Amino acid sequence: MKLETIKTFVLIILIALSLLLTFGLWNYQPNYETQNLSSVINEVDIGGGGDETKSTIVEPNEIIFHADNQHFGYTDPDDRLSLYQDMQAWEMTNFETSETDGRIDQNDEVEVIFPDDLPMEMVNRIFTFNEEIEEFPSWSFDRMYFSFEEDTTSISVEFVSIDGRQQASAVINASDHYEQLWNAITSTEELSEFVLFDEGGPPIYIPSDSVTMEQKSAVAISGISPNNMVNALFPNPSLVSESNTSITDSGETYYSDAQRGMTVGQYGGSMEYINPQSSDAERGTAVELLESSILNINEHNGWTEDYKLAGLQASAGNVNYRMYYLGYPVFNNAGLATIEQEWQNQTLTKYTRSLFRLNDTLDSHAVDLPSGSEVIYFLQNGLSPNYELENIQGLEIGYRMTVNRDYVSLEPTWYMKYNEGWYVINDIAPGEGGLEDGLE
């Protein structure tokens, strides 16, 4: 075959391949997945610190060590949290429930106290079981107890119902956990003495001595754009209108899509979202309510400070979280230290929160708070006769938050929970001072 014939044949083959490749490119349609534009629009980040879970959002407000008729606890909240996180990982087994005529206190035991009632169905979400529990009882608890079984170097765990008529028990079969807890309760080197306030209500334990804390006279704040909350809460933000006529001396602005509404007040410092529903309310379980609420706030990165569960009412569809600062609860008489949500028919119907984030501390100094013994003396001798001691539900050290335009102040203060409301104890001296208005 001549060379020219071979060249012509090769050229024909190359031209044919080129035509085939061109035809293939013209007819190729890549199978890209179609993006859900509405979900992209509603992806919002308001600057929170990350996602929360049921096990991280639920924490006790006290862990009390009872030994030889004395009471001890941690004055540093970080130490309490560290032990509680260890407890959460300890494997429990042999879960049982029973009726009881009242719990018998042990000489050496550890009491874990939560800030509000928790349903028993929450237990396996915040603690670890090495077996599947088919059904949890329907009652609630706010205290649990760890006691020592010396013969088996195991730990007995008890949950007691609010009315004291029911109890549940489990066992922790691990000698290292036994030793860790036993060393803490017998050495008490890292613990402080606590005193008991027991006047007919729930037993309350508070530090016996004075506690030194940092008063934050000025902490800078940065605002959260209301438009970000519109994007997070309204299904179609483009339909939301802003009402300028509602801007008043109080600094309120109103947003609405004709069905849902959001009021931004406190000069942009707070918001309240309302989504009206029919009166035929369907309520889920407490676990379902908490799951829905946490997921909703996670979706817009809404945990802008350290928040912990403060209240859970499945019958009302209500869940409440309180802000914490340096491990202490924060209170504010305008509700700016809490996040509150209401759910109905698996739909968020109400959402209130602050619209600012705490930044750098501009000014601070140490202060000494009155001792727990002084607080109890005041309550027993100087409290107004309008208050009944048996209605006191809690005593805590917390921060009173005062909000200004560009900063907040955080003042360490003693608080009293009375008939579900929190009050500042503003003077610890017999016959003087008293209580400020109820908070939140």
PDB file of C-alpha atoms in Angstrom, residues 46-52 57 293-294 297-298 300-308 321 339 353:
ATOM      1  CA  ILE A  46     -26.980  34.560  63.972  1.00  0.00           C
ATOM      2  CA  GLY A  47     -23.576  33.887  65.502  1.00  0.00           C
ATOM      3  CA  GLY A  48     -24.143  31.278  68.195  1.00  0.00           C
ATOM      4  CA  GLY A  49     -21.512  28.999  69.635  1.00  0.00           C
ATOM      5  CA  GLY A  50     -22.629  25.756  67.968  1.00  0.00           C
ATOM      6  CA  ASP A  51     -25.269  23.069  68.283  1.00  0.00           C
ATOM      7  CA  GLU A  52     -26.733  21.806  71.536  1.00  0.00           C
ATOM      8  CA  ILE A  57     -28.604  21.544  77.494  1.00  0.00           C
ATOM      9  CA  SER A 293     -36.994  23.274  70.174  1.00  0.00           C
ATOM     10  CA  ILE A 294     -33.287  22.417  70.198  1.00  0.00           C
ATOM     11  CA  ILE A 297     -32.523  26.953  67.534  1.00  0.00           C
ATOM     12  CA  ASN A 298     -29.625  24.900  66.158  1.00  0.00           C
ATOM     13  CA  HIS A 300     -30.120  29.325  62.926  1.00  0.00           C
ATOM     14  CA  ASN A 301     -27.141  28.898  65.304  1.00  0.00           C
ATOM     15  CA  GLY A 302     -29.164  30.616  68.000  1.00  0.00           C
ATOM     16  CA  TRP A 303     -27.225  29.658  71.142  1.00  0.00           C
ATOM     17  CA  THR A 304     -25.511  33.034  71.236  1.00  0.00           C
ATOM     18  CA  GLU A 305     -24.551  32.601  74.907  1.00  0.00           C
ATOM     19  CA  ASP A 306     -24.333  29.670  77.309  1.00  0.00           C
ATOM     20  CA  TYR A 307     -27.981  28.616  77.760  1.00  0.00           C
ATOM     21  CA  LYS A 308     -29.332  25.749  79.868  1.00  0.00           C
ATOM     22  CA  TYR A 321     -33.788  28.253  78.586  1.00  0.00           C
ATOM     23  CA  ILE A 339     -35.074  32.042  75.445  1.00  0.00           C
ATOM     24  CA  ARG A 353     -35.308  36.068  73.042  1.00  0.00           C
TER      25      ARG A 353
END
